[in-house]
Coordinates of C-alpha atoms (C1' of nucleotides) in Angstrom, one line a residue:
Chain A
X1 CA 0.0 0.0 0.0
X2 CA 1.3 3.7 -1.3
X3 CA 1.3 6.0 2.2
X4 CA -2.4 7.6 2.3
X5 CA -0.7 11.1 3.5
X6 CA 1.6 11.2 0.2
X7 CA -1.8 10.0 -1.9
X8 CA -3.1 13.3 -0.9
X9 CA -0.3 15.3 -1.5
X10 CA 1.2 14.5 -4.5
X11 CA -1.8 12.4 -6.6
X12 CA 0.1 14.2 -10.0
X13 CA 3.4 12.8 -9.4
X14 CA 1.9 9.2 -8.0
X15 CA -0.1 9.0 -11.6
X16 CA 2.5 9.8 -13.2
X17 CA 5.0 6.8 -11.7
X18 CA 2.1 4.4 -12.1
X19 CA 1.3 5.5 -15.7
X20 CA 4.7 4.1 -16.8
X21 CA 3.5 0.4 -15.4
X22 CA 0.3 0.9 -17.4
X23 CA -1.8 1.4 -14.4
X24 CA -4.6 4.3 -14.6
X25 CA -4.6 5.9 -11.3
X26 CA -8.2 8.1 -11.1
X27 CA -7.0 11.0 -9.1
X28 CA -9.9 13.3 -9.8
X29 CA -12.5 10.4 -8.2
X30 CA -10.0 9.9 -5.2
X31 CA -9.4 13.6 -4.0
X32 CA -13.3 13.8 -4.4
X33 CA -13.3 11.0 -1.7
X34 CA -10.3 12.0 0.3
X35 CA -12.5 15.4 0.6
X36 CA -16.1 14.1 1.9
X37 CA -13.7 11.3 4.4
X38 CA -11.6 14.5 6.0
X39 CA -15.3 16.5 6.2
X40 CA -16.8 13.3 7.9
X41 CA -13.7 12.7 10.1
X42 CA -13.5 16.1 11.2
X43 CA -17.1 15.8 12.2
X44 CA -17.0 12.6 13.7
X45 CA -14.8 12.9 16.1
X46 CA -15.7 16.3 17.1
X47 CA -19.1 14.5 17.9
X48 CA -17.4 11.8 19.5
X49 CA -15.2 14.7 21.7
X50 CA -18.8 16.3 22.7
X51 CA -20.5 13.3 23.9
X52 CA -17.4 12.1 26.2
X53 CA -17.0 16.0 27.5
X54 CA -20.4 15.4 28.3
X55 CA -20.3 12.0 29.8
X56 CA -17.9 13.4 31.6
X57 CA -20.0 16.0 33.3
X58 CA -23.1 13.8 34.1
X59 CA -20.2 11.7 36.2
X60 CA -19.0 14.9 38.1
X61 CA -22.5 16.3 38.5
X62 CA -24.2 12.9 39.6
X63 CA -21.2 12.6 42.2
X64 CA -22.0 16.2 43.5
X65 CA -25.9 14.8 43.8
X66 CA -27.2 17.7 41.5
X67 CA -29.9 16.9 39.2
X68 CA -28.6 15.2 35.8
X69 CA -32.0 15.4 34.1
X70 CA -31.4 18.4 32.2
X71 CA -27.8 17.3 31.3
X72 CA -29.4 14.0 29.8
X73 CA -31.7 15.8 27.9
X74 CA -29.0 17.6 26.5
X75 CA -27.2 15.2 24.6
X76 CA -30.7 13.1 23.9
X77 CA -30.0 12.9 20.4
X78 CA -26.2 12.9 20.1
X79 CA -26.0 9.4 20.0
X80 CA -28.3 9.3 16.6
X81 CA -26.0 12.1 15.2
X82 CA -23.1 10.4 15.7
X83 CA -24.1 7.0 14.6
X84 CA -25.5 8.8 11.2
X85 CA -22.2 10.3 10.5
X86 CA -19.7 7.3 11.8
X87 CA -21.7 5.1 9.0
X88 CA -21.1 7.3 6.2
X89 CA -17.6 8.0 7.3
X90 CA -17.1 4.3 7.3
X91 CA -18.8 3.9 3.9
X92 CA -16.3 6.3 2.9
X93 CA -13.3 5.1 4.1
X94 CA -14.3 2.0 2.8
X95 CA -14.3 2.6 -0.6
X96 CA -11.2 5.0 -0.1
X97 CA -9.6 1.4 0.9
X98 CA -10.6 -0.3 -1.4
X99 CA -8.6 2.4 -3.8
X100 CA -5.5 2.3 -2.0
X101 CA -5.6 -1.6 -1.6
X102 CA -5.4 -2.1 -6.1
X103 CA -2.7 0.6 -6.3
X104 CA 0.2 -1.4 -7.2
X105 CA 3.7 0.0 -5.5
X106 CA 5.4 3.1 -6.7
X107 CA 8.6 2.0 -8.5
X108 CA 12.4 2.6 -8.3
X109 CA 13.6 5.4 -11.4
X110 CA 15.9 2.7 -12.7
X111 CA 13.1 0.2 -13.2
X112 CA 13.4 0.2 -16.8
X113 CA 10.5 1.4 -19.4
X114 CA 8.6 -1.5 -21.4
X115 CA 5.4 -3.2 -21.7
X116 CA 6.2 -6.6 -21.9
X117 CA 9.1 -9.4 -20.9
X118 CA 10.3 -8.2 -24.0
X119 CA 11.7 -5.0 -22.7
X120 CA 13.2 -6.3 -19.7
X121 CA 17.5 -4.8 -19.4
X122 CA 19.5 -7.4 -19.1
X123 CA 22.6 -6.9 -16.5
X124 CA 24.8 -9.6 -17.2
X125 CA 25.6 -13.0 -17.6
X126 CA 27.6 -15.7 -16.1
X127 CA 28.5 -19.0 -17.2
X128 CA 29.4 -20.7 -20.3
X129 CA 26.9 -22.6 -22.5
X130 CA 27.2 -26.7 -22.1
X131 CA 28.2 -27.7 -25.4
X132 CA 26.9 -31.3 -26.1
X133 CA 28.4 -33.7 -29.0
X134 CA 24.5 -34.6 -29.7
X135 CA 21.2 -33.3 -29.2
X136 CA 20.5 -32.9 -25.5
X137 CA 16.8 -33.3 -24.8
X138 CA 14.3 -31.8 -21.9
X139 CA 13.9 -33.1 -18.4
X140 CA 10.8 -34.9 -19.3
X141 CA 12.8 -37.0 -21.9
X142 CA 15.6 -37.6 -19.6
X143 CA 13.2 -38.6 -16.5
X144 CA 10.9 -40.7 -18.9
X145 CA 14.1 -42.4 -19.9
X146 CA 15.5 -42.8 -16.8
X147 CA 12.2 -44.5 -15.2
X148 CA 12.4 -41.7 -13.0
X149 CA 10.0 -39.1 -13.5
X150 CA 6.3 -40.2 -13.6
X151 CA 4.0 -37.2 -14.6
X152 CA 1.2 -40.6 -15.6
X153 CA 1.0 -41.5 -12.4
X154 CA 0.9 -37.8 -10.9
X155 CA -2.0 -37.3 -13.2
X156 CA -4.0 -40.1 -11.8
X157 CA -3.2 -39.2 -8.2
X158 CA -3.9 -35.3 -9.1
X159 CA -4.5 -34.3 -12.6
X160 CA -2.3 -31.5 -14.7
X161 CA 0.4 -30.0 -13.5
X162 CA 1.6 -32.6 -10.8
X163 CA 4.6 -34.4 -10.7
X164 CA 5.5 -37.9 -9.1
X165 CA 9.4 -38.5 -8.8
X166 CA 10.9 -41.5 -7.8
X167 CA 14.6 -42.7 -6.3
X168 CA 17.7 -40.6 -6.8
X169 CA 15.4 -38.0 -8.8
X170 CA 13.7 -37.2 -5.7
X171 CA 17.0 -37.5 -3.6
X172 CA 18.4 -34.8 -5.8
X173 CA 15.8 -32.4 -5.0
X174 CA 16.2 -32.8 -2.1
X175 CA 19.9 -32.4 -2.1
X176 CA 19.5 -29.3 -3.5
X177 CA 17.5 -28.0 -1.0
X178 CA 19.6 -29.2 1.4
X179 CA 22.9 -27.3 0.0
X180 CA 21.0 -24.4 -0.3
X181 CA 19.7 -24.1 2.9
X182 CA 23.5 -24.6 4.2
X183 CA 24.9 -22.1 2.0
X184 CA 22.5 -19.4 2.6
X185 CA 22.7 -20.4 6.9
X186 CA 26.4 -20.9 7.0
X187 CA 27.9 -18.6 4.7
X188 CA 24.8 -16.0 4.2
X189 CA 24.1 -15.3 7.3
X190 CA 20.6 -16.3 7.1
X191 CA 18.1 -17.7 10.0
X192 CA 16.2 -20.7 9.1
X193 CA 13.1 -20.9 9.9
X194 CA 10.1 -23.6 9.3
X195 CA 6.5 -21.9 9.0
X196 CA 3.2 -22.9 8.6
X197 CA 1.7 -23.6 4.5
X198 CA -1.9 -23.0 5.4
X199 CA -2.2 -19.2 6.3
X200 CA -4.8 -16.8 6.6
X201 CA -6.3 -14.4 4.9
X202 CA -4.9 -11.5 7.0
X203 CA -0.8 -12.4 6.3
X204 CA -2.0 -12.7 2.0
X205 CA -3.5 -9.3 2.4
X206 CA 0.0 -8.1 4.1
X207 CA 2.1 -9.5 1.9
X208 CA 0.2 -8.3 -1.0
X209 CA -1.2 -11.3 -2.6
X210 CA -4.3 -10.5 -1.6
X211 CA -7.4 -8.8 -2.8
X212 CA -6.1 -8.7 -6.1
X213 CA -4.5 -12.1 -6.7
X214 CA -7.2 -14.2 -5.1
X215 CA -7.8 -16.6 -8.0
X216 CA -4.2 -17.5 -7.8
X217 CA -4.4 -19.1 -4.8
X218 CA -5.8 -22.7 -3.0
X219 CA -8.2 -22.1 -0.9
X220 CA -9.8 -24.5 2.1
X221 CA -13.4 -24.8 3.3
X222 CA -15.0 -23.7 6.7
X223 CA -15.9 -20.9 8.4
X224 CA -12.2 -19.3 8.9
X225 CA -10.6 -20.5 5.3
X226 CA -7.0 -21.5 5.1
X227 CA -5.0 -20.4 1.7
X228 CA -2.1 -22.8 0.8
X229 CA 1.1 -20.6 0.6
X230 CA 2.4 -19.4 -2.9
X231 CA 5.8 -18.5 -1.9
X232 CA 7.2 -18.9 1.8
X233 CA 7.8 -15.0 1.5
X234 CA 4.3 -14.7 3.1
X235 CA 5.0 -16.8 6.1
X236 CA 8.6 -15.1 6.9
X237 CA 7.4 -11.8 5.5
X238 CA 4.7 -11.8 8.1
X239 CA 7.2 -12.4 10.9
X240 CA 7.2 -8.6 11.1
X241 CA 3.7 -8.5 11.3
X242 CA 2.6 -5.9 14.0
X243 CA 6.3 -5.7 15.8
X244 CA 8.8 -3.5 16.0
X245 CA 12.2 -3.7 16.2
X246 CA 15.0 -2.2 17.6
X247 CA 17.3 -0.6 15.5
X248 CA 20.3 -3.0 15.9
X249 CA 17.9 -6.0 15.4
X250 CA 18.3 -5.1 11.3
X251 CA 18.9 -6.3 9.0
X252 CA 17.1 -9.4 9.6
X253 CA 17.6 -12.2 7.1
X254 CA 15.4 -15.3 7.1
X255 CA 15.4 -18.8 5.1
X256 CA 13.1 -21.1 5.1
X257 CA 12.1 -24.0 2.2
X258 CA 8.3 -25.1 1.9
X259 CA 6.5 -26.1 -0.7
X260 CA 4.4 -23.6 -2.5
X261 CA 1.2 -24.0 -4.2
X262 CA -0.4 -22.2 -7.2
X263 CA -3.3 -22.2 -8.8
X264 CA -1.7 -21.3 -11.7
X265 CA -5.5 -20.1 -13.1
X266 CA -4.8 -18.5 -16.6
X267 CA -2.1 -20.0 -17.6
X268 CA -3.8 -22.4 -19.0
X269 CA -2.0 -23.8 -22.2
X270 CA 1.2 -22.2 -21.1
X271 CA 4.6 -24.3 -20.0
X272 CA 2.1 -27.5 -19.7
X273 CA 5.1 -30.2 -20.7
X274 CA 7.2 -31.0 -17.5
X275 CA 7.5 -29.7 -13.9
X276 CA 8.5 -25.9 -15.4
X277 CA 4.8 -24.7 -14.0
X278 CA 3.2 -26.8 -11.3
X279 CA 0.4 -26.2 -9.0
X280 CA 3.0 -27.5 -6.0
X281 CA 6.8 -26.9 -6.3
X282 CA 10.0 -26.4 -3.5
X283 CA 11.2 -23.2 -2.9
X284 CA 14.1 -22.2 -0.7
X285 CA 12.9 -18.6 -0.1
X286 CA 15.3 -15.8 1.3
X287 CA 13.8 -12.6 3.2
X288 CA 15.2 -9.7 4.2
X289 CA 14.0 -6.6 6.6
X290 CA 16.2 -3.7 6.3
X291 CA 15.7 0.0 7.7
X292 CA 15.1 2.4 4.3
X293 CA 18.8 3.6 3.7
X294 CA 19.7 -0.1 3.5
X295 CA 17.5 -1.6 0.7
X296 CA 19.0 -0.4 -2.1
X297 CA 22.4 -2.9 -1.2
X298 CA 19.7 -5.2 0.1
X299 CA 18.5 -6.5 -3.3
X300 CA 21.9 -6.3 -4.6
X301 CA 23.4 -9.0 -1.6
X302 CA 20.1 -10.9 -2.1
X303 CA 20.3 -10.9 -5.6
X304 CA 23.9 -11.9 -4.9
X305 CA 23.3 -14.5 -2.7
X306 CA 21.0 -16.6 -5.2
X307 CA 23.2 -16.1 -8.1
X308 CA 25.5 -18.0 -6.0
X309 CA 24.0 -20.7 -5.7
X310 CA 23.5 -20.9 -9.7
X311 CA 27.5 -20.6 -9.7
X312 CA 28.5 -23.6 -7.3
X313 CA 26.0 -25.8 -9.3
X314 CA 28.0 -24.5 -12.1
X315 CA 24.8 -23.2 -14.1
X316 CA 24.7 -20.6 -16.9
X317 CA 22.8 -17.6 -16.3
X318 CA 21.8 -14.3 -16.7
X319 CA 20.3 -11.6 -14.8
X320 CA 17.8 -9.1 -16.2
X321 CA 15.9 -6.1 -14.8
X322 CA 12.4 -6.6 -15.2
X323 CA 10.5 -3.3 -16.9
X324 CA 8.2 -1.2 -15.1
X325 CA 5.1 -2.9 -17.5
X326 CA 6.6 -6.7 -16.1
X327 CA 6.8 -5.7 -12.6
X328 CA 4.9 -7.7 -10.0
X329 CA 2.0 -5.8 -8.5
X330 CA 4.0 -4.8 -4.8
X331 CA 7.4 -4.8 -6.1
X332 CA 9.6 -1.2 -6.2
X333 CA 12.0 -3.3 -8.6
X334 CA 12.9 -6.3 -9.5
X335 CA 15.7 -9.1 -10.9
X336 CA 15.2 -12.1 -12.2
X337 CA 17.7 -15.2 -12.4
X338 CA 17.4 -16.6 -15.5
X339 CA 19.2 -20.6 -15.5
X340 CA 19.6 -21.5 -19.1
X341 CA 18.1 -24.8 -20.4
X342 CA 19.7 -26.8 -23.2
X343 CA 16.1 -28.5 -23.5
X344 CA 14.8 -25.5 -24.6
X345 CA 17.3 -23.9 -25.6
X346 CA 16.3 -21.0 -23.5
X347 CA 17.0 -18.8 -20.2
X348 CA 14.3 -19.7 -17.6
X349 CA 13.1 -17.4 -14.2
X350 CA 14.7 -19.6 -11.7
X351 CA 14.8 -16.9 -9.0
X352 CA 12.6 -13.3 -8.5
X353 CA 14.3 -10.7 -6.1
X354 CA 12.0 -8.0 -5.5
X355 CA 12.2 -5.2 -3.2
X356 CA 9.1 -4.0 -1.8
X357 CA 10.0 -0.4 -0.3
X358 CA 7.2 0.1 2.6
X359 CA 4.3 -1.7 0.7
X360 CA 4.1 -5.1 2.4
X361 CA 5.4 -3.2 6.1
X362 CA 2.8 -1.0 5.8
X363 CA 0.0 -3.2 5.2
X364 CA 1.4 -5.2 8.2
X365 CA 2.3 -2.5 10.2
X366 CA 5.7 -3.9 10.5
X367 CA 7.8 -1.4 12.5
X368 CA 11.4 -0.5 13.6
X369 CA 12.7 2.3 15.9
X370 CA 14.2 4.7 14.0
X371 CA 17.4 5.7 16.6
X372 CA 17.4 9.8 14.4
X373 CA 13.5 10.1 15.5
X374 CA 12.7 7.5 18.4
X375 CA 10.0 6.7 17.0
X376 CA 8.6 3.6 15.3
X377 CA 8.8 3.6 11.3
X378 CA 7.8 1.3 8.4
X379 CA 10.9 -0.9 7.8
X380 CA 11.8 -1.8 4.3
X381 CA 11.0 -6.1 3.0
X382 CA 12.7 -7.9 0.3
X383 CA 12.5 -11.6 -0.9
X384 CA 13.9 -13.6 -3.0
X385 CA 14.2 -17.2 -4.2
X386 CA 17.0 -19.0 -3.4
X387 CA 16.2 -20.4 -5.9
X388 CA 13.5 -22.3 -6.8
X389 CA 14.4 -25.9 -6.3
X390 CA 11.8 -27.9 -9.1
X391 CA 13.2 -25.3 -11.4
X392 CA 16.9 -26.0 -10.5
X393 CA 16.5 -30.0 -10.5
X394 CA 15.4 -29.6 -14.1
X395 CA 18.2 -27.1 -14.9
X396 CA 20.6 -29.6 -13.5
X397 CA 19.4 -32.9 -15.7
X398 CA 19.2 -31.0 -18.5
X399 CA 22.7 -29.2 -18.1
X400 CA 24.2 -32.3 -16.7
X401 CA 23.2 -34.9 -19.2
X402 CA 25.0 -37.5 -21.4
X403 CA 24.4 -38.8 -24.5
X404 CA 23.4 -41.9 -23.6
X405 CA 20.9 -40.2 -21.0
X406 CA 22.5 -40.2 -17.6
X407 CA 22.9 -37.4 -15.5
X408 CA 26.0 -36.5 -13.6
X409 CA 25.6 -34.6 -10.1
X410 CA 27.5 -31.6 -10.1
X411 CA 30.2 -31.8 -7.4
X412 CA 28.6 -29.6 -4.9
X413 CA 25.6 -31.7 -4.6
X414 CA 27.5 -35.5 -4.6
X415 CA 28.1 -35.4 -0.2
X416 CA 24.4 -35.0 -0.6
X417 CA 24.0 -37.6 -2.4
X418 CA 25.8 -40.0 -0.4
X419 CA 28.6 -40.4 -2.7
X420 CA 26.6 -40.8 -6.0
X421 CA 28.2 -39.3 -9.0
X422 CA 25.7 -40.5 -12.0
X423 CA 21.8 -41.0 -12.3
X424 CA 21.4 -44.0 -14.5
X425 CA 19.1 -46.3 -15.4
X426 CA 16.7 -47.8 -13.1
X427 CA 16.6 -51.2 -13.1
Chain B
rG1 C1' -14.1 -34.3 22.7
rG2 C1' -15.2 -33.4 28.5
rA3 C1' -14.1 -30.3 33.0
rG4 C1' -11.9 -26.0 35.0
rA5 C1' -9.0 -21.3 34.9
rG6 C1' -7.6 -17.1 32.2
rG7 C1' -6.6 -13.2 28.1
rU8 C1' -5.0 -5.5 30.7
rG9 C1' 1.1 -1.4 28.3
rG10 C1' 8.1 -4.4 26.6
rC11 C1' 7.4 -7.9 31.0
rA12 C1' 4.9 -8.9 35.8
rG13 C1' 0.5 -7.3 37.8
rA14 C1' -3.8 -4.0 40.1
rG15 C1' -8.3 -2.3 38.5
rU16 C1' -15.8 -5.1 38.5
rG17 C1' -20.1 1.3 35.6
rG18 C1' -17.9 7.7 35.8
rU19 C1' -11.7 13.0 35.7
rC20 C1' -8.9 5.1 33.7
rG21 C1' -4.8 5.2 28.4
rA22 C1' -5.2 2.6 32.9
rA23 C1' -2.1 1.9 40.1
rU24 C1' 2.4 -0.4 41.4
rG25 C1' 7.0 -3.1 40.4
rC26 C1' 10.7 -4.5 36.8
rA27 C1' 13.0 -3.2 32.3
rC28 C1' 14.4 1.1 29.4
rU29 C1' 15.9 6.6 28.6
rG30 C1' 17.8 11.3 30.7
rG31 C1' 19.6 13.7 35.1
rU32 C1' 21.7 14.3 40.3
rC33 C1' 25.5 12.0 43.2
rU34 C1' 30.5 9.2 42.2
rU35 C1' 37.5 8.9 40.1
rG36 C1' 34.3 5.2 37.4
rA37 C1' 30.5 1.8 38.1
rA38 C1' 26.7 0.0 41.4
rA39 C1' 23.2 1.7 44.9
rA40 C1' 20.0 5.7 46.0
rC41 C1' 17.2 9.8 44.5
rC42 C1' 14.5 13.0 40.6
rA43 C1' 12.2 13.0 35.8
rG44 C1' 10.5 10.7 31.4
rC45 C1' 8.7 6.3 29.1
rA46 C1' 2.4 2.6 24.5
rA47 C1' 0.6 2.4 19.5
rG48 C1' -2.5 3.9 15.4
rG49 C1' -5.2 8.0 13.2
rG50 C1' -7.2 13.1 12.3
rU51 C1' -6.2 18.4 12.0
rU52 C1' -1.8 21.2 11.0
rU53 C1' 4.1 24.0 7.7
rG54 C1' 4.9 21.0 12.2
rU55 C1' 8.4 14.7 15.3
rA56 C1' 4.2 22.0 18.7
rG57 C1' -0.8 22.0 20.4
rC58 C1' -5.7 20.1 20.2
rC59 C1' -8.8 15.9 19.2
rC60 C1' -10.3 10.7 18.1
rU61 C1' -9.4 5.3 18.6
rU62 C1' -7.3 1.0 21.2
rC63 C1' -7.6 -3.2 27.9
rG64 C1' -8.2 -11.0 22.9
rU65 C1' -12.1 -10.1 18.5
rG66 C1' -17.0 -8.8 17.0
rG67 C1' -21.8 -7.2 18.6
rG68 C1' -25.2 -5.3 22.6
rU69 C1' -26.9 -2.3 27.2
rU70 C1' -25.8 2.9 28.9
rC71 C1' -25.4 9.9 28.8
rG72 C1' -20.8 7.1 30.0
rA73 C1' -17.8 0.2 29.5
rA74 C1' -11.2 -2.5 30.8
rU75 C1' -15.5 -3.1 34.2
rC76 C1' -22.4 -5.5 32.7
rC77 C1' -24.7 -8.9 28.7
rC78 C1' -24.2 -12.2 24.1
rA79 C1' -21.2 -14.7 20.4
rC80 C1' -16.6 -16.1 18.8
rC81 C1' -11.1 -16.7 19.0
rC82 C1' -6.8 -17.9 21.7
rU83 C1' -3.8 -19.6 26.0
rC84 C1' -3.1 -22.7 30.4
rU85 C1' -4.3 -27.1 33.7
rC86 C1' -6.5 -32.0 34.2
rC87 C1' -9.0 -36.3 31.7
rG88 C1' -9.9 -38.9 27.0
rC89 C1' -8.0 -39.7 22.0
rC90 C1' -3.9 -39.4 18.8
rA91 C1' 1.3 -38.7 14.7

RNA sequence: GGAGAGGUGGCAGAGUGGUCGAAUGCACUGGUCUUGAAAACCAGCAAGGGUUUGUAGCCCUUCGUGGGUUCGAAUCCCACCCUCUCCGCCA
């Protein structure tokens, strides 16, 4: 959420910033608004202020034993007054929320220009291309091959978009999870943390994903739904939810891998062969709170710290700057990891670091104490993948394949594989 | 699932209809004293919002959450949520 207080003073200059995302900010409709809430707020609480001045003075006069009556007949119909004007002050702010809740965050001036992917800047790349003395194939070849990877039998248990691995397929997912978590705990500097999947609706709404987003998500049934995370950025994100911290607390840097669940409603049609786009997938999420000065080098060290883990598996890739029309909805700017994949022949999103200015803090009133005023301020969220670990599997069996379709662990990963060195065959 | 107890400021803990945003203690901050520290003493010390040039002043809201009664609710009534203890069940 945008800070109401600079939505009222500079609506021009907001537009403007959200104009170059595409997003068509109505400022004429919301200072008409902003003008009948500060009339009703102004009135409102100077009703409130009457009644208990004159609360007040029934208590003093009752406790000197005068006569109250005329007192109570003085404030007879305060009550209806105020009730009449709290409702349309609450009507008011409510659509006033409502406004602020679909502004998406203002963005960083190097966020790029663009409308599309397309115009995304890329930074840089690191890596060289795997050369291969024969035609390397996709993931879903190599697991099919390799008895391995079972999408028929994920599609009986669960339809589309589920996968079913078996053996050391599964053991290397989990292996990679497992070197990431150590890298980004022992070298990183990161506290690892496990968190609940099933959240509710409050932390989505503080970390952004909802209103808008809702058809993205898995709901449960019953009177107090559940929502199956997306990203375990919610959970840790929401760590800050309604604290504050003390100044020397920050930065604060959490890991934590859970699966993540997505809906994945319209995208139908899109990335439908393999495990690229399923409706549950590993993460290995990395989150950062930083006081304001800091976030800037923030998203650099986070960005940082994922491309590392690209470069001890030894996998090409390259880092671009998504443009302000490809930027997600809370995000003040944005770099993707992009793995490359011989399969396709193509650089994949294997990681998203985002930083989110004051837009998820504010929503969750997550606070620090500034030491220059005292007093409690929004602190600054980031997150990150680190990295995606379905995504990374695939980028290692397609990087790390032979011609007669094995796939060799890269060195980093072999003491988590007890030893192994080569997927073959099963037998 | 059954029985009981309870949810108040950073923590502990008073407060059962009226000047209570809330006693007191601890913690914390500043000061006095001291060579320094401790102790003692003095003072300060919640958050959110509105108005405003204002981190000045004034005002509003908040005692688990939501409703109700009342001129007035931390205090009374109703519903819900959560925590703890015991019993049952259970990975």
């Amino acid at each position: 959420m945008i800070d109401p207080k600079q939505l009222r003073q500079s609506a021009a200059e907001i537009r403007e910033n959200l104009a170059r995302r595409g997003f068509d900010f109505d400022t004429d409709a919301y200072a008409a608004l902003e003008e009948q809430r500060k009339a009703l707020q102004v009135e409102t609480e100077s009703l409130r202020n009457e009644r208990n001045s004159s609360a007040k003075q029934i208590g003093k006069a009752k406790a000197q034993g005068e006569d109250v009556v005329p007192l109570l007949e003085a404030v007879k119909d305060l009550g209806d007054r105020l009730d009449a004007s709290e409702s349309r002050l609450e009507a008011v702010q409510a659509e006033l929320r409502k406004i602020e809740l679909d502004l998406p965050n203002l963005m960083h001036d190097d966020v790029p220009d663009g409308k599309s992917e397309e115009d995304n800047r890329e930074l840089r790349r690191w890596g060289e291309l795997p050369e291969f003395n024969f035609e390397p194939v996709d993931h879903v070849d190599l697991g099919n091959n390799l008895g391995l990877l079972d999408f028929d039998a994920a599609r009986r248990i669960s339809g589309s978009r589920f996968t079913v691995m078996h053996g050391p397929l599964a053991q290397l997912q989990r292996a990679l999870i497992q070197f990431m978590l150590d890298v980004h705990t022992n070298e990183h500097g990161y506290q690892e943390v496990y968190v609940p999947y099933l959240v509710q609706e409050q932390a989505l709404f503080g970390t952004s994903q909802l209103p808008k987003f809702e058809e993205d998500l898995f709901k449960t049934d019953g009177d107090t739904p559940f929502y199956l995370i997306p990203t375990a950025e919610v959970p840790l994100t929401n760590l800050a939810r309604e604290q504050i911290f003390e100044a020397d607390s920050l930065p604060r840097r959490y890991v934590a891998h859970t699966p993540c669940f997505r809906s994945e409603a319209g995208s139908y049609g899109k990335d439908t062969r393999g495990m690229i786009r399923q409706h549950q997938f590993e993460k290995v999420e990395l989150v950062h709170m930083v006081a304001p000065a800091d976030a800037d080098d923030a998203l650099e060290l986070l960005t940082g710290h994922a491309e590392q883990i690209l470069q001890r598996l030894g996998l090409a890739y390259r880092v671009v700057a998504l443009c302000a029309g490809d930027l997600g909805f809370g995000s003040n700017r944005t770099y993707d990891l992009e793995v490359w994949l011989p399969g396709q022949k193509n650089y994949r999103e294997i990681s998203s670091c985002s930083s989110y200015t004051d837009f998820q803090s504010r929503r969750m009133q997550a606070r620090w104490r500034n030491p220059e005023t005292g007093r409690p301020e929004l602190l600054y969220t980031l997150n990150g993948s680190g990295v995606a670990a379905g995504r990374a599997l695939v980028a290692v069996m397609e990087n790390y394949q032979d011609k007669d379709g094995n796939v060799r662990i890269p060195e980093v990963l072999v003491p988590y594989m007890n030893g192994t060195e080569v997927i073959g065959k099963a037998r």
